[in-house]
PDB file of N, CA and C in Angstrom:
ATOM      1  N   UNK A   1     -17.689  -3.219 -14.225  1.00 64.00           N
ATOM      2  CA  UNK A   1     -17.376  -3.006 -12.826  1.00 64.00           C
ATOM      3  C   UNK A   1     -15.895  -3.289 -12.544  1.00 64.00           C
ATOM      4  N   UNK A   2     -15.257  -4.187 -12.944  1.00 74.00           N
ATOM      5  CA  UNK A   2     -13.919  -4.616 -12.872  1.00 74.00           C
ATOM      6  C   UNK A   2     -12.662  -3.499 -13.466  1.00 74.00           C
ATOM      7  N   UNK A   3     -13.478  -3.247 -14.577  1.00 80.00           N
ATOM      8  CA  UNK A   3     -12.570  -2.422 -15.360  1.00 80.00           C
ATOM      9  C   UNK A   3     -12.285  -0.926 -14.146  1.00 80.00           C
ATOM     10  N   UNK A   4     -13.633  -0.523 -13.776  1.00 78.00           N
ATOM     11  CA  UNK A   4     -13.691   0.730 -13.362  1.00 78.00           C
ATOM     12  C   UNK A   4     -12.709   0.320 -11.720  1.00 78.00           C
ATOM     13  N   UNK A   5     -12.882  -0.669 -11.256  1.00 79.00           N
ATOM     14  CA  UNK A   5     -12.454  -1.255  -9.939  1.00 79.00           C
ATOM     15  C   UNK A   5     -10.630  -1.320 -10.283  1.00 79.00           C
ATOM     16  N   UNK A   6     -10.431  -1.254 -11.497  1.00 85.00           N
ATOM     17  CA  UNK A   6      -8.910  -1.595 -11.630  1.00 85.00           C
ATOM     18  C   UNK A   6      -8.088  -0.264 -11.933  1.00 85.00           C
ATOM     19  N   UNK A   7      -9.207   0.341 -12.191  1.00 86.00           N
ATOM     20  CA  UNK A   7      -8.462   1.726 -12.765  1.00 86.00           C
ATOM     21  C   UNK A   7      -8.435   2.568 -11.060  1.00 86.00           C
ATOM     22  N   UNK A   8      -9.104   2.330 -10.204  1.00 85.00           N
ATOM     23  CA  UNK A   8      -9.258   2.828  -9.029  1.00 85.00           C
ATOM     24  C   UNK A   8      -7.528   2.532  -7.893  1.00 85.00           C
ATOM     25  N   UNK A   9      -7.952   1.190  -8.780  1.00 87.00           N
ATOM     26  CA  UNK A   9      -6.683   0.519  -8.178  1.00 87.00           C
ATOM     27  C   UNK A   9      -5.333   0.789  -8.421  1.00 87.00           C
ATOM     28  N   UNK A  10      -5.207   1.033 -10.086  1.00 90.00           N
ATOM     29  CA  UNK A  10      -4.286   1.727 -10.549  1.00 90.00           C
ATOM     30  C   UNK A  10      -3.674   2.945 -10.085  1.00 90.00           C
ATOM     31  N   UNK A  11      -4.958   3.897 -10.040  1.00 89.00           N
ATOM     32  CA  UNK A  11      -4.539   5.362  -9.690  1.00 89.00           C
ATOM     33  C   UNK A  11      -3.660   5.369  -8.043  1.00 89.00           C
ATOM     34  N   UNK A  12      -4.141   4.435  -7.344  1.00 88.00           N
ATOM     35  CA  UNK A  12      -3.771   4.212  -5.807  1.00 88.00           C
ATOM     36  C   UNK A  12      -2.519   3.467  -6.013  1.00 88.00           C
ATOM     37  N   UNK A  13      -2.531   2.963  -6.771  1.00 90.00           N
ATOM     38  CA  UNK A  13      -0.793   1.873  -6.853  1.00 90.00           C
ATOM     39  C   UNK A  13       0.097   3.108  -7.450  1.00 90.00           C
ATOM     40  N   UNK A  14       0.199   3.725  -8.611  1.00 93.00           N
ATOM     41  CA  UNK A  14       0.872   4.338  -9.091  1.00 93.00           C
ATOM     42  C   UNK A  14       1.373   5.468  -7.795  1.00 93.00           C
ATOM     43  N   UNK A  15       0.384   6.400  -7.388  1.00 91.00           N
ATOM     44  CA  UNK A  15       0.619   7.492  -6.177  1.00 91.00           C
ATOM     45  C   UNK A  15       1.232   7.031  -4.983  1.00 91.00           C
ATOM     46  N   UNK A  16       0.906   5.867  -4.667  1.00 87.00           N
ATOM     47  CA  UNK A  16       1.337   5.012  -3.442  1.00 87.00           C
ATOM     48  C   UNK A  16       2.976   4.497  -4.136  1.00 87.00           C
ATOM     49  N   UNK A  17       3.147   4.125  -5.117  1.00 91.00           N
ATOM     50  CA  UNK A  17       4.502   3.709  -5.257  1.00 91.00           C
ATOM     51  C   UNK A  17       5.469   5.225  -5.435  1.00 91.00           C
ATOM     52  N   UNK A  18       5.008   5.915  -6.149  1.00 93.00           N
ATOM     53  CA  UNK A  18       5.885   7.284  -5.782  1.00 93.00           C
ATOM     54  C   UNK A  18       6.210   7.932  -4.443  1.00 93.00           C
ATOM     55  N   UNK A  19       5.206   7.887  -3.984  1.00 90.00           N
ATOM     56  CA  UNK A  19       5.159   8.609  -2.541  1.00 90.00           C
ATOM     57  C   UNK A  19       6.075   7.542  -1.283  1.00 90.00           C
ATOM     58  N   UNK A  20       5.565   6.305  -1.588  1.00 88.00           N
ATOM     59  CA  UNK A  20       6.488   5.512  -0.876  1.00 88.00           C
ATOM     60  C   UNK A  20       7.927   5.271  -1.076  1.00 88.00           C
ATOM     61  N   UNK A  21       8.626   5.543  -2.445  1.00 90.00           N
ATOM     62  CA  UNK A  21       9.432   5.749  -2.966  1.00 90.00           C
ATOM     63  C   UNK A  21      10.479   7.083  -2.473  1.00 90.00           C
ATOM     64  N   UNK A  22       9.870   7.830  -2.256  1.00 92.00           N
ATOM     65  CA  UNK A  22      10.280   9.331  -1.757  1.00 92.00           C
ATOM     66  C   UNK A  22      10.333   8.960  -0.324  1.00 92.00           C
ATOM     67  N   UNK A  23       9.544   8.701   0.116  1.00 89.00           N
ATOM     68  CA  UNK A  23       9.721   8.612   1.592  1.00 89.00           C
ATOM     69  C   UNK A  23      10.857   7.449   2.312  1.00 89.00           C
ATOM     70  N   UNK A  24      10.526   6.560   1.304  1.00 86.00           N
ATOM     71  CA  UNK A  24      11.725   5.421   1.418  1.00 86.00           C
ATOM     72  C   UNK A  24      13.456   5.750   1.288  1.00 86.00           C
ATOM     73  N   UNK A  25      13.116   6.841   0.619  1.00 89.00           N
ATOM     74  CA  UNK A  25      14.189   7.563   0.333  1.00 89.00           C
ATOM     75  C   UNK A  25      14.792   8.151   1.345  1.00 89.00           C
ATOM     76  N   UNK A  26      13.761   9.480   1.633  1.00 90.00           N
ATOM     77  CA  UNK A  26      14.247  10.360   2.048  1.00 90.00           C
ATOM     78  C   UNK A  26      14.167  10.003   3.731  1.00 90.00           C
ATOM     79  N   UNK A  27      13.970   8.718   4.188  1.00 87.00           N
ATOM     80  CA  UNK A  27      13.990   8.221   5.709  1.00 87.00           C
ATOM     81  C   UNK A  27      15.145   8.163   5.668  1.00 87.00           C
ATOM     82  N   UNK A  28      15.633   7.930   5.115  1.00 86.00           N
ATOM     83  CA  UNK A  28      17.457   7.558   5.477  1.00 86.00           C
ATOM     84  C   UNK A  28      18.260   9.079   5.675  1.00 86.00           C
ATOM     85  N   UNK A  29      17.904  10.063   5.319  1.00 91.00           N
ATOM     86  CA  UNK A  29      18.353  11.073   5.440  1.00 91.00           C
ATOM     87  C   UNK A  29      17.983  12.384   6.362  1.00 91.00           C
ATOM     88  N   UNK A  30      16.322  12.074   6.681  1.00 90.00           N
ATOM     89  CA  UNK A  30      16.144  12.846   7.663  1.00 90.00           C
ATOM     90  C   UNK A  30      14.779  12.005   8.221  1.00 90.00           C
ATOM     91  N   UNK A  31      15.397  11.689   9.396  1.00 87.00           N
ATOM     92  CA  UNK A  31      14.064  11.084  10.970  1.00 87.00           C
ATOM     93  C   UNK A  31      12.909  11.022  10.675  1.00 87.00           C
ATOM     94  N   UNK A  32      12.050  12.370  10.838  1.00 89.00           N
ATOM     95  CA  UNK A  32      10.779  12.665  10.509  1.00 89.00           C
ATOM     96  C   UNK A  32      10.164  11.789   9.132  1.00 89.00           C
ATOM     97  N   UNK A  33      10.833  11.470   8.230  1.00 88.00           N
ATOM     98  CA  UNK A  33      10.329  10.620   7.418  1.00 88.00           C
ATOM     99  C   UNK A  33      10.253   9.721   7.409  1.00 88.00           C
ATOM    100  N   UNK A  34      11.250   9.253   8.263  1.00 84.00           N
ATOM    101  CA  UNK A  34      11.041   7.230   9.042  1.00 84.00           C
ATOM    102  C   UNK A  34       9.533   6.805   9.050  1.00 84.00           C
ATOM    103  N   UNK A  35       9.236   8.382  10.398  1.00 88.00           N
ATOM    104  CA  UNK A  35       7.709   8.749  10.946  1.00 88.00           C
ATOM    105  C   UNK A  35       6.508   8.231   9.636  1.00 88.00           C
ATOM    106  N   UNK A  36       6.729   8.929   9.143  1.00 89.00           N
ATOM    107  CA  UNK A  36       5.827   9.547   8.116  1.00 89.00           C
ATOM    108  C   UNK A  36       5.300   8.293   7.219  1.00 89.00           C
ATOM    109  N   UNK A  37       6.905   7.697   6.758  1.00 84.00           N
ATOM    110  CA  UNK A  37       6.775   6.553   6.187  1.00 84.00           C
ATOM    111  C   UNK A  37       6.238   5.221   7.016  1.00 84.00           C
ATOM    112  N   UNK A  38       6.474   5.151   8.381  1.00 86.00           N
ATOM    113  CA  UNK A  38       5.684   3.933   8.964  1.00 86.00           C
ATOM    114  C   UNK A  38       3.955   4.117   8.815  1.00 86.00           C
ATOM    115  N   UNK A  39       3.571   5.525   9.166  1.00 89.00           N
ATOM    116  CA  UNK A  39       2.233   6.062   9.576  1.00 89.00           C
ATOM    117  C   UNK A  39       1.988   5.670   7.885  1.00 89.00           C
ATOM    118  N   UNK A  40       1.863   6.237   7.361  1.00 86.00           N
ATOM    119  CA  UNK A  40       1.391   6.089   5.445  1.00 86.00           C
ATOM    120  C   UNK A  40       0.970   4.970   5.314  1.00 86.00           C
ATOM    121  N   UNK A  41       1.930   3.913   5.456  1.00 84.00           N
ATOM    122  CA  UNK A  41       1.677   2.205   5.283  1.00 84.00           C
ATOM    123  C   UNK A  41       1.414   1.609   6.388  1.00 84.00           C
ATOM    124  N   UNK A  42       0.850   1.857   7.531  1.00 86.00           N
ATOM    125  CA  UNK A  42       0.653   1.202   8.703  1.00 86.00           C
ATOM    126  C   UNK A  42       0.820   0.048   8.868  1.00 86.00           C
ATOM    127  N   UNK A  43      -0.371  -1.094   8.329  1.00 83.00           N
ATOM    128  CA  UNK A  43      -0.044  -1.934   8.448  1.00 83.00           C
ATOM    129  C   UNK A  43       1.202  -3.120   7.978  1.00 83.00           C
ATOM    130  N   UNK A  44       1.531  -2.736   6.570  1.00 84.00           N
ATOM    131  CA  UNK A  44       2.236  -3.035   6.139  1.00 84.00           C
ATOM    132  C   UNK A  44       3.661  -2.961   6.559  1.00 84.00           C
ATOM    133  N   UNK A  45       3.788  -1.556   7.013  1.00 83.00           N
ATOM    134  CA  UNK A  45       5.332  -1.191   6.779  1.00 83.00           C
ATOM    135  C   UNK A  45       5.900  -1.834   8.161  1.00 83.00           C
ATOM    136  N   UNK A  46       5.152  -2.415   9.187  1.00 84.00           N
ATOM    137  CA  UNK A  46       5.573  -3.069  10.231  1.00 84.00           C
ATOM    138  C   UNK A  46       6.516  -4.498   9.581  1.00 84.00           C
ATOM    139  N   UNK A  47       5.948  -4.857   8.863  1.00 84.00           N
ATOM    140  CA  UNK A  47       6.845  -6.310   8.041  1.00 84.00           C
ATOM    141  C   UNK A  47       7.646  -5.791   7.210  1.00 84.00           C
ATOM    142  N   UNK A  48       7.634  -4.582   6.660  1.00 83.00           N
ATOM    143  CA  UNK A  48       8.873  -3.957   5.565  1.00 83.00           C
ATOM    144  C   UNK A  48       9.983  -3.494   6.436  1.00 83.00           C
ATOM    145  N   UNK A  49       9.644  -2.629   7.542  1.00 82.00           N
ATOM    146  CA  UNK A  49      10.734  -2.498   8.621  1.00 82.00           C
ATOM    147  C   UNK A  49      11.664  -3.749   9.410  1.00 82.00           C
ATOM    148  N   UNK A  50      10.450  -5.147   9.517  1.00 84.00           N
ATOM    149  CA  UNK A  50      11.290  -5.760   9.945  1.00 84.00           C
ATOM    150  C   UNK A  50      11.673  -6.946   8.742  1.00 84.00           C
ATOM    151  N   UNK A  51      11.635  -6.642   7.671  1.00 80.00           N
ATOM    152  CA  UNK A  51      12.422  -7.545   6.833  1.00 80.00           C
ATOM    153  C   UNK A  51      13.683  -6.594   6.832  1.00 80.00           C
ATOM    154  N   UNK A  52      13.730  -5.112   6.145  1.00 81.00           N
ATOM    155  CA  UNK A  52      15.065  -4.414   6.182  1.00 81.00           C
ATOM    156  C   UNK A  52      16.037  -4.968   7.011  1.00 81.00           C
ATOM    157  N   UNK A  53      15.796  -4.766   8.624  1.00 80.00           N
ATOM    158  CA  UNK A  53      16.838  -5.225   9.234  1.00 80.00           C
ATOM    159  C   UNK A  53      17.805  -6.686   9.198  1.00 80.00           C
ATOM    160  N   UNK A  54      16.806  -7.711   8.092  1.00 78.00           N
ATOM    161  CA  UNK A  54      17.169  -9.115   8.130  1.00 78.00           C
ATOM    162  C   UNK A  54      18.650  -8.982   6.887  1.00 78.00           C
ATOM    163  N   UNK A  55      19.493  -9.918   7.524  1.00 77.00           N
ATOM    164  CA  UNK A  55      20.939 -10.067   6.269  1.00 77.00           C
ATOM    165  C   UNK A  55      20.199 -11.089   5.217  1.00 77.00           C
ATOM    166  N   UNK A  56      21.689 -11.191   4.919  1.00 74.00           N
ATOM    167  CA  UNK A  56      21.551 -12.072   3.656  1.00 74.00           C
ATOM    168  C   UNK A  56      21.419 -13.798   4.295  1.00 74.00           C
ATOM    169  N   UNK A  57      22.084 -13.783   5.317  1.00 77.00           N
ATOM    170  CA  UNK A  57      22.228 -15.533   6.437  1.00 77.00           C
ATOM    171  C   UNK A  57      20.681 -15.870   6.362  1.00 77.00           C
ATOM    172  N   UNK A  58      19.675 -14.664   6.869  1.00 77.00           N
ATOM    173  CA  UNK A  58      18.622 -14.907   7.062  1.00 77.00           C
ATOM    174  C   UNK A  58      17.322 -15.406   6.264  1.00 77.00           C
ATOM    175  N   UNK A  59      18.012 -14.205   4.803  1.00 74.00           N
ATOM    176  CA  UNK A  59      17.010 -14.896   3.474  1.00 74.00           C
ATOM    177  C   UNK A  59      17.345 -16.421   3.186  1.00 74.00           C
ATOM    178  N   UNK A  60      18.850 -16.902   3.488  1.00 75.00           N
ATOM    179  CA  UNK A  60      19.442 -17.879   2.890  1.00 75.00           C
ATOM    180  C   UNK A  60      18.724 -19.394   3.686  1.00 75.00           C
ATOM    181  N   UNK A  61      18.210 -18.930   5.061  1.00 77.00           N
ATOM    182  CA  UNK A  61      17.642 -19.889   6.078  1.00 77.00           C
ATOM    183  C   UNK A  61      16.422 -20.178   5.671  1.00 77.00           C
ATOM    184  N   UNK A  62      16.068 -18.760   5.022  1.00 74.00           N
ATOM    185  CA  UNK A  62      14.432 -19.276   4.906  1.00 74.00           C
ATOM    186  C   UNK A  62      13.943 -19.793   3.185  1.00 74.00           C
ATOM    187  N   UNK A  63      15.170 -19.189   2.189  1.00 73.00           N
ATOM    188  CA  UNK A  63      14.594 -19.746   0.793  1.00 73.00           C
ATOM    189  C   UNK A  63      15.393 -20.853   0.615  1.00 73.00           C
ATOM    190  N   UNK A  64      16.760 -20.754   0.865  1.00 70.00           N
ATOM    191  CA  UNK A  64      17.741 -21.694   0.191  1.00 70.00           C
ATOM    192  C   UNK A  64      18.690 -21.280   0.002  1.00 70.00           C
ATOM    193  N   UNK A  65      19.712 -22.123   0.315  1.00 70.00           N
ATOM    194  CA  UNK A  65      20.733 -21.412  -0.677  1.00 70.00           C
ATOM    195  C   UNK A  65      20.979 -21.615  -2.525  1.00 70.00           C
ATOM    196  N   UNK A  66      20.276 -22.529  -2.572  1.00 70.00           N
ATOM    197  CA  UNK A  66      19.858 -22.916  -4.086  1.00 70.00           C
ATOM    198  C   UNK A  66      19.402 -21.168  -4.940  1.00 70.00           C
ATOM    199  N   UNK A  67      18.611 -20.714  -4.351  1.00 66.00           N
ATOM    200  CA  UNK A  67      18.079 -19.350  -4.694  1.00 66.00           C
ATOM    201  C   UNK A  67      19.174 -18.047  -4.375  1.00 66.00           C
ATOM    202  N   UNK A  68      20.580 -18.507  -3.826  1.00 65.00           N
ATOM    203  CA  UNK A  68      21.602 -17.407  -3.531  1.00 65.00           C
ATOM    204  C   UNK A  68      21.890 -16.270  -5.005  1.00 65.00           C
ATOM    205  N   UNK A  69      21.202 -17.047  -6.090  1.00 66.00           N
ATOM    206  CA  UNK A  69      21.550 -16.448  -7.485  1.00 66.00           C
ATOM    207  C   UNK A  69      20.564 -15.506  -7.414  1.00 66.00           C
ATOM    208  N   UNK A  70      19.518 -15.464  -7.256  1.00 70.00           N
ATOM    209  CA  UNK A  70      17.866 -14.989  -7.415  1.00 70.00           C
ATOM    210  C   UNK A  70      18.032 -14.457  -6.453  1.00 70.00           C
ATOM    211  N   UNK A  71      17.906 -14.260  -5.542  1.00 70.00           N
ATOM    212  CA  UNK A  71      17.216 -13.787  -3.506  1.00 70.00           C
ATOM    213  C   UNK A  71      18.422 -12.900  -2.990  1.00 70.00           C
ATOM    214  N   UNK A  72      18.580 -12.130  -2.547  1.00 70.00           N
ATOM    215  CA  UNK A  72      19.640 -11.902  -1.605  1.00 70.00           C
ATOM    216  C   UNK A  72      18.928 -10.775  -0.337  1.00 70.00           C
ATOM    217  N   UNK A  73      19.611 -10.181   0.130  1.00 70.00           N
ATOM    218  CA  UNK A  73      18.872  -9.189   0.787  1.00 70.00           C
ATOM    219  C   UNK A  73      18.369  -7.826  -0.004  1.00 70.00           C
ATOM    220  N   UNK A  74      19.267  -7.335  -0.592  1.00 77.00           N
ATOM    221  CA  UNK A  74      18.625  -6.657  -1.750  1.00 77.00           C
ATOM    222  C   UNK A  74      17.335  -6.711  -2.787  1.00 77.00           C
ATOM    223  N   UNK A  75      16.988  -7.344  -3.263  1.00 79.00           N
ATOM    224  CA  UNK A  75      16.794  -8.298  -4.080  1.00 79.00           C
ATOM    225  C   UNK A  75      15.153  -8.640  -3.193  1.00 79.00           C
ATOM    226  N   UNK A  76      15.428  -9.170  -2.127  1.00 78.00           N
ATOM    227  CA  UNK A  76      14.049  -9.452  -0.668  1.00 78.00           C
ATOM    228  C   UNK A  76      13.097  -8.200  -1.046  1.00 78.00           C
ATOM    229  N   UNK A  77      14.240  -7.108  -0.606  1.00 81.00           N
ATOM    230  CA  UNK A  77      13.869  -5.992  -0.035  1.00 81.00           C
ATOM    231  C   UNK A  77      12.994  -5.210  -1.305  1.00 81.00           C
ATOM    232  N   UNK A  78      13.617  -5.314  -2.639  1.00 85.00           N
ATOM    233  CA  UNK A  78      13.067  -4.883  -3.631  1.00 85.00           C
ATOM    234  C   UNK A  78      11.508  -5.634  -3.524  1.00 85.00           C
ATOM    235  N   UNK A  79      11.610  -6.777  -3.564  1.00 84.00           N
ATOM    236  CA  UNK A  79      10.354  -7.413  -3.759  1.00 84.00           C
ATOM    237  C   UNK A  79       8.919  -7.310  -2.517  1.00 84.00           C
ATOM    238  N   UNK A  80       9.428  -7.245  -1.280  1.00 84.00           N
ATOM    239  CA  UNK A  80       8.954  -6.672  -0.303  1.00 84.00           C
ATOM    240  C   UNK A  80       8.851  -4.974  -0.322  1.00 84.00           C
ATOM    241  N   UNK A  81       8.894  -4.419  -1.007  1.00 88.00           N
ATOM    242  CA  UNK A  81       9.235  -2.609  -1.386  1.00 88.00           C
ATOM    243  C   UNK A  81       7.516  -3.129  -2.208  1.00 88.00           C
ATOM    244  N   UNK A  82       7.457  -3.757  -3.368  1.00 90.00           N
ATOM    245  CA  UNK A  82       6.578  -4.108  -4.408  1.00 90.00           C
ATOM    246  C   UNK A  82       5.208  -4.454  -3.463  1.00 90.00           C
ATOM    247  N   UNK A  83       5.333  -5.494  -2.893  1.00 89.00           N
ATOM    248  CA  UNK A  83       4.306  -6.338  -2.039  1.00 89.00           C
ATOM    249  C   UNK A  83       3.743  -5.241  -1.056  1.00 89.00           C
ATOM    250  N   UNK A  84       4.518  -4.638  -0.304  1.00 88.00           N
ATOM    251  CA  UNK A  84       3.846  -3.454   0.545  1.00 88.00           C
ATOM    252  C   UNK A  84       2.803  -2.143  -0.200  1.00 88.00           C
ATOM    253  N   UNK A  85       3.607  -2.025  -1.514  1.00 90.00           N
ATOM    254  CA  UNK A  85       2.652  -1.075  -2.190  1.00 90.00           C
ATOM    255  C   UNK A  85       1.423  -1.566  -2.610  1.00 90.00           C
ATOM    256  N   UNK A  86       1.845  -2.550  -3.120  1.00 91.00           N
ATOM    257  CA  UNK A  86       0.042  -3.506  -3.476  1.00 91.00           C
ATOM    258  C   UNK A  86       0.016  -3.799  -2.811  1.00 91.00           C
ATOM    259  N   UNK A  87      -0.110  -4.456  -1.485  1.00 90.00           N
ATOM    260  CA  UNK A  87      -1.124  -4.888  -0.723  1.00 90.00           C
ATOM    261  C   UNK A  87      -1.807  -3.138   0.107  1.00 90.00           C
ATOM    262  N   UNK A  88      -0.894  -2.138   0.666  1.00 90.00           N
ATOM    263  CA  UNK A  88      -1.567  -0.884   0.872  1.00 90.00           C
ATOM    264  C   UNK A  88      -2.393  -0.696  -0.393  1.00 90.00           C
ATOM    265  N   UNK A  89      -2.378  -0.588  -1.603  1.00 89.00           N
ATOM    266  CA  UNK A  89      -2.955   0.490  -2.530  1.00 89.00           C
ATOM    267  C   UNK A  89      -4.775  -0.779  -2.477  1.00 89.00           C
ATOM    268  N   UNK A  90      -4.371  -1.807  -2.387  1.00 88.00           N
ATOM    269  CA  UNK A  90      -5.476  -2.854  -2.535  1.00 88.00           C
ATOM    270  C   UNK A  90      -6.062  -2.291  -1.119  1.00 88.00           C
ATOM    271  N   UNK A  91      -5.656  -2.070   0.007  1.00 89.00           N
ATOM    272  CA  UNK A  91      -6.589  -1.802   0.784  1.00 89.00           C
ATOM    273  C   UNK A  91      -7.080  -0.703   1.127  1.00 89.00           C
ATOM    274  N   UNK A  92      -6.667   0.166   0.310  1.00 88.00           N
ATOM    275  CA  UNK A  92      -7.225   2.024   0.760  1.00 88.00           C
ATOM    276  C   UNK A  92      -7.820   1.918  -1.153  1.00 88.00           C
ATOM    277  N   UNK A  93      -7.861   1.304  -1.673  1.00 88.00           N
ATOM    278  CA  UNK A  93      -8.962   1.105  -2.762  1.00 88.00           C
ATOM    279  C   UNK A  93     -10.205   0.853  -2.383  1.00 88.00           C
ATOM    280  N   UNK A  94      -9.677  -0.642  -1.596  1.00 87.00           N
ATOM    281  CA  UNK A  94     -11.187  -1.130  -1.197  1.00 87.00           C
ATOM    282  C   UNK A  94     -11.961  -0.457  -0.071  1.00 87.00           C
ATOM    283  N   UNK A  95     -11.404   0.532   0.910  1.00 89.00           N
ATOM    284  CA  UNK A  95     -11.984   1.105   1.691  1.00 89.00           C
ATOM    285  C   UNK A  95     -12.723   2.852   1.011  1.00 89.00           C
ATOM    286  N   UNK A  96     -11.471   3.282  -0.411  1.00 89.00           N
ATOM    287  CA  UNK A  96     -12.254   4.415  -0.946  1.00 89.00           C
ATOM    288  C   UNK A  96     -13.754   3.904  -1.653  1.00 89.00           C
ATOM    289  N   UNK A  97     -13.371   2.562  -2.013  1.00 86.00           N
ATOM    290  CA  UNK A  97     -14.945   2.236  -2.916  1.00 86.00           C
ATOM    291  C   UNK A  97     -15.857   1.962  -2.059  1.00 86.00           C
ATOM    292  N   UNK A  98     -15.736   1.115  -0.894  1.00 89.00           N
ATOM    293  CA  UNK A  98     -16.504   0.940   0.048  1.00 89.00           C
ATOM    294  C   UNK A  98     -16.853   2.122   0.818  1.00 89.00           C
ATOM    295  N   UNK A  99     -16.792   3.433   0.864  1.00 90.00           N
ATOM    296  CA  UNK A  99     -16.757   4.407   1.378  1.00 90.00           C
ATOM    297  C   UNK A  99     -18.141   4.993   0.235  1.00 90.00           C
ATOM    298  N   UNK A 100     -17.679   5.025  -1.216  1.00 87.00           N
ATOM    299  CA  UNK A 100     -18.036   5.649  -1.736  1.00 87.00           C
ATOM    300  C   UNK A 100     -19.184   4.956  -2.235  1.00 87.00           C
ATOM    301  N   UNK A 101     -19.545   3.689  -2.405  1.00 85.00           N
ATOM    302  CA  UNK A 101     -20.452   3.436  -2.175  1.00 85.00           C
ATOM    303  C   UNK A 101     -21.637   3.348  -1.139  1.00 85.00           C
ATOM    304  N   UNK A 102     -21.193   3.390   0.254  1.00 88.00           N
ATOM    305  CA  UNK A 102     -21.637   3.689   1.385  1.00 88.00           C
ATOM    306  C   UNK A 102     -22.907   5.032   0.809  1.00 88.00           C
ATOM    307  N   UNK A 103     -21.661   6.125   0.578  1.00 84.00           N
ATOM    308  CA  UNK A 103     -21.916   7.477   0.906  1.00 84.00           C
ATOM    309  C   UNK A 103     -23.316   7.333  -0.862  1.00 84.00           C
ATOM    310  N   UNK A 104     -22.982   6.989  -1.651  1.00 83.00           N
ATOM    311  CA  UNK A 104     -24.021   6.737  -2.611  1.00 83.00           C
ATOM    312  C   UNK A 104     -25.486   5.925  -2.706  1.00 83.00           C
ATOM    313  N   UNK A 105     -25.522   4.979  -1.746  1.00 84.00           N
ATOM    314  CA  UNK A 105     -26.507   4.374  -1.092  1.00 84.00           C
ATOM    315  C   UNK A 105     -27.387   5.170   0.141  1.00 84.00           C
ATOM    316  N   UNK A 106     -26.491   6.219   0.511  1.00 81.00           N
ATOM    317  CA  UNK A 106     -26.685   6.907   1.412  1.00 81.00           C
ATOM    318  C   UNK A 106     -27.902   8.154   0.914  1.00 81.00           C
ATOM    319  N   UNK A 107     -27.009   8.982  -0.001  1.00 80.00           N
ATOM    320  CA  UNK A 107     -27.958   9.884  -0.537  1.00 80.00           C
ATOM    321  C   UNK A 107     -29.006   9.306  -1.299  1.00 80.00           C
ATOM    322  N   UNK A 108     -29.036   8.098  -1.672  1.00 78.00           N
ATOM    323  CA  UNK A 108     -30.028   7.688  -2.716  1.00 78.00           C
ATOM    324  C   UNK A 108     -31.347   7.080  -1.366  1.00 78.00           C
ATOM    325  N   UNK A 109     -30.921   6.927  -0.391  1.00 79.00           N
ATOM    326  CA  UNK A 109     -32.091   6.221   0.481  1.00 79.00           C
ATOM    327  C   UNK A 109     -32.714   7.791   0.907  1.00 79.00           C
ATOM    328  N   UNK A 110     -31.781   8.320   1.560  1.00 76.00           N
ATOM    329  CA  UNK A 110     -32.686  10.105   1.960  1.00 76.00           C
ATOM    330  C   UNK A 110     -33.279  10.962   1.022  1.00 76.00           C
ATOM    331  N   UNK A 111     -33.271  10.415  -0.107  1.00 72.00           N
ATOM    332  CA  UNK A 111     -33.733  11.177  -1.672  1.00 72.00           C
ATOM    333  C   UNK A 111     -35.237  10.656  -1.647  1.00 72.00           C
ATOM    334  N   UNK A 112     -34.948   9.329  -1.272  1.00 60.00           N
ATOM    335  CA  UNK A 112     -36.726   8.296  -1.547  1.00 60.00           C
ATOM    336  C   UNK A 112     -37.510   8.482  -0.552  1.00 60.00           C
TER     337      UNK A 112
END
């Protein structure tokens, strides 16, 4: 079950990091993809939008400046880029399996 649950997960992380990738991209260059890219990641991309706007003063307030080597705003943003894709791909996994099990419990009760 795990195995098959990870490969589900996989296929959704991999497509979700390309596609978010492109769109991440191509927002900076034309509007409509800003759009596109908030709607895709809904919940998520509300905290990815508002980390972008944060500097470097701001990472430095909240990790350290001990971490100025490691952390910067760049660096945030990469890792928050990562965290948004897995936590989306983890939750449109668990809603395709939960779906699809739904819909399999479903035909198997109107069969009996």
């Amino acid at each position: 079950m795990f195995i098959k649950l990870w490969k589900v997960y996989l296929k959704f992380f991999i497509a979700f990091f390309f596609i978010d990738w492109f769109l991440g991209v191509a927002r900076f260059y034309w509007p409509p993809f800003g759009t596109i890219f908030t709607v895709v990641n809904y919940p998520f991309s509300t905290l990815f939008l508002w980390l972008e706007g944060k500097n470097n003063l701001w990472w430095y307030s909240v990790f350290g400046r001990r971490l100025d080597f490691l952390l910067n705003d760049e660096i945030g943003m990469v890792i928050a880029f990562f965290l948004m894709v897995l936590l989306q791909s983890i939750l449109l996994a668990s809603i395709y399996l939960l779906f699809k099990t739904w819909r399999r419990n479903k035909r198997a009760s109107s069969t009996a």
